[in-house]
C-alpha cells in the first residue's frame, strides 16, 4: 500500500473540500477501496475519513418515500422494517451482496461507487483502460466470462458489481450530493452511472470533490417486488446475472412494471424495452419471453460470456413468473 | 499458546526456538521483513512513510494506545502491534472471514479496515470471549461438535457466529429468509449457512459448525 495522509472530516462540505485535491479519496466503509489500495490499483495520497459524519439515518420523506443517509450500512438498510415492508426488492438485493461482515461495513454511498471486479482491472500487470487509460483492454480477447453484454465499448467490457444499485435503479432512486462550496445536487440514479464509451475510467457523473450525502427512494411503485441473483455459488459471490422486478397486474393483465438487470453492463441496466412489451399484455410465459427477447435484443457477448444473454432471458422469465405468484420480494 | 504469546512485547518480538515452533514459519518470515511490510500489501520502503497517527482502542475491555502508520489495518494492529494473534490472517482481502472481529458488537473483516478508522471504539476478538477459564458457549460448542479440523478459520468462525446470533436476535433477515416482513426469522440450517457464508472453512467442517451454532443458540438438532 502506498503512503497516504489520513484526515478525518467534520462536515460533508469539509470532506468535499479535502476530496477535491488531486490524489485525495473519500473513505467510508473502505471494504473495496482498501482492497484496491493493497493491490495498488488505487494509490491515493490522502484519505478523507467521513465515518464520523451524521449521515447514518433513514428518514421518511414527505411524499411517502425514504431518505437513506450515505453512511447507512448495507446491513442496517436491508434490516430496516420500512425497507422490508415497502422496498423488498432493495432489502433482498442488499442481502444478496457480499457477506454479513462486509455488509456491516459497506455504506449506501460506497456501494454505488464500488469498482468493477474485472480481473484485469485488479491485475496491475495487465492493460486496462479503466485503471490506466489508453493501455488497452485485456478482457476483450481474454477471459471474459463475467463481463458485460450490453452497453459495452471497444475500450471496456467491465460490469458494475452492485446488487443494491440494481434494485435502486428499478425503484428510480435519486442520489443527493454536496460539493466543496456547500452546493447540493440531486442526480437521478439513471444518470448517475456512465457507460464506458471512450472514457471507462469515468464511472459516474459525480464531479471532482462532489460527495454523496443520501439516496432517496420515491414512494414504492405498485406491484410485487422480486430480486433474483444467479451466480457461481449459492452465497457470497458476485452476480453473473441478476434481475430486479416490480410488476403489477389486475389479475390477468400486466398494468405496470420495472425491470432492471445486474451483471450485464457497466451500470445497473434498466430495460424500458422489456417494460414496454409487458404493459397491457397477459401475465404469462409467452409475454415474459417476449419481454426477455426485447431486453436482450442489443446484447452481444465476447466469447466466454455469450451464455449470459440466454441466462439473462431465462432469469427474467423466471423472476417475472415468481413475481406473479409471490409477495413481498419473496424468492422461491 | 495464547498465554505465552501475550507476554511478547509489541514491536520487540524475539525469536526463540519455542516461538518458531509455536508460531510457525510464516510468522517467522514476517518478522524478518521490514516493519513497513507488516502494513497491508506491498510497500515501497524508499518512499516517505505516512505521517503516524495516534489510535485508542478498547480491546476486550482494556484500553490500548497505539501510534501507527495509518496504513495499518485493524488486523495488523491486533496481530503485529498488540500480539493478539488469535485473529487470523487468511486472504487479507475480505474473502475468507478468518480475520472476523466484533466492533461495538458488529462483526467485520479486520483486514479490510484501518485501525485508525476505529479510534475510540470497542473491539472484541477471540481472546475476549471466554470468562477466565470458562469458555464462551460458542467456543464450548465448537469443541464439543468438532467444528474445525485445522482450526485456522475457527476464531473467525466463532467471532462471526457471536455477531450472527446477535443480528438474529434483533430480527435481521437474510437472503434466504422467505418472507422479509416477518419480524423474527427462524434460524434454520439454511439460514445459519447463508448468514455464515462470509467464513470459509477449507477443511469443510460446515456440518459441525452449523451443529455447534445451533447448540449455542439453544436450537434443538
PDB file of N, CA and C in Angstrom, chain B residues 164-165 168-169 172-179 182 184-197 206-207 209-215 217-221:
ATOM      1  N   UNK B 164     -23.418 -13.048  14.413  1.00  0.00           N
ATOM      2  CA  UNK B 164     -24.590 -13.540  13.678  1.00  0.00           C
ATOM      3  C   UNK B 164     -25.764 -13.765  14.616  1.00  0.00           C
ATOM      4  N   UNK B 165     -25.500 -14.382  15.776  1.00  0.00           N
ATOM      5  CA  UNK B 165     -26.598 -14.648  16.710  1.00  0.00           C
ATOM      6  C   UNK B 165     -27.165 -13.334  17.266  1.00  0.00           C
ATOM      7  N   UNK B 168     -29.358 -11.959  14.600  1.00  0.00           N
ATOM      8  CA  UNK B 168     -30.585 -12.743  14.536  1.00  0.00           C
ATOM      9  C   UNK B 168     -31.549 -12.346  15.653  1.00  0.00           C
ATOM     10  N   UNK B 169     -30.998 -12.070  16.841  1.00  0.00           N
ATOM     11  CA  UNK B 169     -31.861 -11.668  17.963  1.00  0.00           C
ATOM     12  C   UNK B 169     -32.574 -10.352  17.682  1.00  0.00           C
ATOM     13  N   UNK B 172     -32.966  -9.493  12.269  1.00  0.00           N
ATOM     14  CA  UNK B 172     -32.429  -9.218  10.928  1.00  0.00           C
ATOM     15  C   UNK B 172     -32.707 -10.384   9.979  1.00  0.00           C
ATOM     16  N   UNK B 173     -33.119 -10.080   8.740  1.00  0.00           N
ATOM     17  CA  UNK B 173     -33.370 -11.146   7.764  1.00  0.00           C
ATOM     18  C   UNK B 173     -32.081 -11.532   7.033  1.00  0.00           C
ATOM     19  N   UNK B 174     -32.158 -12.579   6.232  1.00  0.00           N
ATOM     20  CA  UNK B 174     -31.038 -12.927   5.360  1.00  0.00           C
ATOM     21  C   UNK B 174     -31.582 -13.124   3.958  1.00  0.00           C
ATOM     22  N   UNK B 175     -30.674 -13.386   3.021  1.00  0.00           N
ATOM     23  CA  UNK B 175     -31.097 -13.583   1.626  1.00  0.00           C
ATOM     24  C   UNK B 175     -32.061 -14.753   1.488  1.00  0.00           C
ATOM     25  N   UNK B 176     -31.938 -15.775   2.348  1.00  0.00           N
ATOM     26  CA  UNK B 176     -32.804 -16.949   2.206  1.00  0.00           C
ATOM     27  C   UNK B 176     -34.071 -16.861   3.059  1.00  0.00           C
ATOM     28  N   UNK B 177     -34.252 -15.755   3.774  1.00  0.00           N
ATOM     29  CA  UNK B 177     -35.488 -15.586   4.545  1.00  0.00           C
ATOM     30  C   UNK B 177     -36.669 -15.487   3.576  1.00  0.00           C
ATOM     31  N   UNK B 178     -37.602 -16.423   3.690  1.00  0.00           N
ATOM     32  CA  UNK B 178     -38.682 -16.494   2.694  1.00  0.00           C
ATOM     33  C   UNK B 178     -39.520 -15.223   2.705  1.00  0.00           C
ATOM     34  N   UNK B 179     -39.922 -14.790   3.880  1.00  0.00           N
ATOM     35  CA  UNK B 179     -40.770 -13.601   3.999  1.00  0.00           C
ATOM     36  C   UNK B 179     -40.002 -12.524   4.752  1.00  0.00           C
ATOM     37  N   UNK B 182     -41.456 -10.858   8.039  1.00  0.00           N
ATOM     38  CA  UNK B 182     -41.619 -11.496   9.350  1.00  0.00           C
ATOM     39  C   UNK B 182     -40.597 -10.895  10.316  1.00  0.00           C
ATOM     40  N   UNK B 184     -39.162 -11.920  13.086  1.00  0.00           N
ATOM     41  CA  UNK B 184     -38.129 -12.733  13.741  1.00  0.00           C
ATOM     42  C   UNK B 184     -37.920 -14.028  12.951  1.00  0.00           C
ATOM     43  N   UNK B 185     -37.144 -13.956  11.845  1.00  0.00           N
ATOM     44  CA  UNK B 185     -36.939 -15.179  11.048  1.00  0.00           C
ATOM     45  C   UNK B 185     -36.301 -16.292  11.878  1.00  0.00           C
ATOM     46  N   UNK B 186     -36.805 -17.494  11.686  1.00  0.00           N
ATOM     47  CA  UNK B 186     -36.298 -18.658  12.417  1.00  0.00           C
ATOM     48  C   UNK B 186     -34.917 -19.043  11.896  1.00  0.00           C
ATOM     49  N   UNK B 187     -34.034 -19.446  12.806  1.00  0.00           N
ATOM     50  CA  UNK B 187     -32.676 -19.822  12.401  1.00  0.00           C
ATOM     51  C   UNK B 187     -32.634 -21.287  11.976  1.00  0.00           C
ATOM     52  N   UNK B 188     -33.054 -21.549  10.759  1.00  0.00           N
ATOM     53  CA  UNK B 188     -32.950 -22.902  10.220  1.00  0.00           C
ATOM     54  C   UNK B 188     -31.505 -23.175   9.804  1.00  0.00           C
ATOM     55  N   UNK B 189     -31.209 -24.422   9.428  1.00  0.00           N
ATOM     56  CA  UNK B 189     -29.867 -24.735   8.920  1.00  0.00           C
ATOM     57  C   UNK B 189     -29.526 -23.863   7.710  1.00  0.00           C
ATOM     58  N   UNK B 190     -30.498 -23.699   6.806  1.00  0.00           N
ATOM     59  CA  UNK B 190     -30.247 -22.892   5.607  1.00  0.00           C
ATOM     60  C   UNK B 190     -29.955 -21.441   5.987  1.00  0.00           C
ATOM     61  N   UNK B 191     -30.660 -20.931   6.988  1.00  0.00           N
ATOM     62  CA  UNK B 191     -30.416 -19.562   7.453  1.00  0.00           C
ATOM     63  C   UNK B 191     -29.014 -19.442   8.046  1.00  0.00           C
ATOM     64  N   UNK B 192     -28.632 -20.410   8.873  1.00  0.00           N
ATOM     65  CA  UNK B 192     -27.304 -20.350   9.500  1.00  0.00           C
ATOM     66  C   UNK B 192     -26.220 -20.394   8.423  1.00  0.00           C
ATOM     67  N   UNK B 193     -26.384 -21.296   7.449  1.00  0.00           N
ATOM     68  CA  UNK B 193     -25.381 -21.413   6.388  1.00  0.00           C
ATOM     69  C   UNK B 193     -25.257 -20.120   5.591  1.00  0.00           C
ATOM     70  N   UNK B 194     -26.391 -19.519   5.243  1.00  0.00           N
ATOM     71  CA  UNK B 194     -26.344 -18.262   4.500  1.00  0.00           C
ATOM     72  C   UNK B 194     -25.706 -17.159   5.347  1.00  0.00           C
ATOM     73  N   UNK B 195     -26.103 -17.055   6.596  1.00  0.00           N
ATOM     74  CA  UNK B 195     -25.606 -15.979   7.447  1.00  0.00           C
ATOM     75  C   UNK B 195     -24.129 -16.152   7.788  1.00  0.00           C
ATOM     76  N   UNK B 196     -23.627 -17.384   7.681  1.00  0.00           N
ATOM     77  CA  UNK B 196     -22.206 -17.651   7.971  1.00  0.00           C
ATOM     78  C   UNK B 196     -21.370 -17.775   6.693  1.00  0.00           C
ATOM     79  N   UNK B 197     -21.947 -17.390   5.543  1.00  0.00           N
ATOM     80  CA  UNK B 197     -21.232 -17.637   4.278  1.00  0.00           C
ATOM     81  C   UNK B 197     -19.986 -16.779   4.115  1.00  0.00           C
ATOM     82  N   UNK B 206     -18.246 -27.625   7.808  1.00  0.00           N
ATOM     83  CA  UNK B 206     -19.513 -26.883   7.868  1.00  0.00           C
ATOM     84  C   UNK B 206     -20.636 -27.589   8.636  1.00  0.00           C
ATOM     85  N   UNK B 207     -20.886 -28.892   8.404  1.00  0.00           N
ATOM     86  CA  UNK B 207     -21.997 -29.506   9.154  1.00  0.00           C
ATOM     87  C   UNK B 207     -21.802 -29.381  10.663  1.00  0.00           C
ATOM     88  N   UNK B 209     -19.962 -27.089  12.199  1.00  0.00           N
ATOM     89  CA  UNK B 209     -20.067 -25.675  12.577  1.00  0.00           C
ATOM     90  C   UNK B 209     -21.546 -25.308  12.761  1.00  0.00           C
ATOM     91  N   UNK B 210     -22.379 -25.768  11.842  1.00  0.00           N
ATOM     92  CA  UNK B 210     -23.825 -25.495  11.962  1.00  0.00           C
ATOM     93  C   UNK B 210     -24.365 -26.125  13.248  1.00  0.00           C
ATOM     94  N   UNK B 211     -23.941 -27.357  13.516  1.00  0.00           N
ATOM     95  CA  UNK B 211     -24.415 -28.037  14.736  1.00  0.00           C
ATOM     96  C   UNK B 211     -23.977 -27.280  15.993  1.00  0.00           C
ATOM     97  N   UNK B 212     -22.739 -26.795  15.990  1.00  0.00           N
ATOM     98  CA  UNK B 212     -22.222 -26.061  17.157  1.00  0.00           C
ATOM     99  C   UNK B 212     -23.011 -24.770  17.364  1.00  0.00           C
ATOM    100  N   UNK B 213     -23.280 -24.079  16.273  1.00  0.00           N
ATOM    101  CA  UNK B 213     -24.011 -22.810  16.384  1.00  0.00           C
ATOM    102  C   UNK B 213     -25.436 -23.062  16.873  1.00  0.00           C
ATOM    103  N   UNK B 214     -26.050 -24.132  16.366  1.00  0.00           N
ATOM    104  CA  UNK B 214     -27.414 -24.435  16.812  1.00  0.00           C
ATOM    105  C   UNK B 214     -27.445 -24.735  18.311  1.00  0.00           C
ATOM    106  N   UNK B 215     -26.444 -25.483  18.760  1.00  0.00           N
ATOM    107  CA  UNK B 215     -26.403 -25.788  20.198  1.00  0.00           C
ATOM    108  C   UNK B 215     -26.258 -24.512  21.015  1.00  0.00           C
ATOM    109  N   UNK B 217     -27.058 -21.587  20.233  1.00  0.00           N
ATOM    110  CA  UNK B 217     -28.248 -20.737  20.108  1.00  0.00           C
ATOM    111  C   UNK B 217     -29.449 -21.347  20.808  1.00  0.00           C
ATOM    112  N   UNK B 218     -29.274 -22.569  21.349  1.00  0.00           N
ATOM    113  CA  UNK B 218     -30.381 -23.221  22.032  1.00  0.00           C
ATOM    114  C   UNK B 218     -31.407 -23.804  21.090  1.00  0.00           C
ATOM    115  N   UNK B 219     -30.964 -24.117  19.853  1.00  0.00           N
ATOM    116  CA  UNK B 219     -31.875 -24.730  18.877  1.00  0.00           C
ATOM    117  C   UNK B 219     -31.650 -26.235  18.912  1.00  0.00           C
ATOM    118  N   UNK B 220     -32.721 -27.001  19.038  1.00  0.00           N
ATOM    119  CA  UNK B 220     -32.556 -28.449  19.100  1.00  0.00           C
ATOM    120  C   UNK B 220     -32.161 -28.985  17.732  1.00  0.00           C
ATOM    121  N   UNK B 221     -31.250 -29.958  17.734  1.00  0.00           N
ATOM    122  CA  UNK B 221     -30.753 -30.500  16.468  1.00  0.00           C
ATOM    123  C   UNK B 221     -31.432 -31.823  16.145  1.00  0.00           C
TER     124      UNK B 221
END
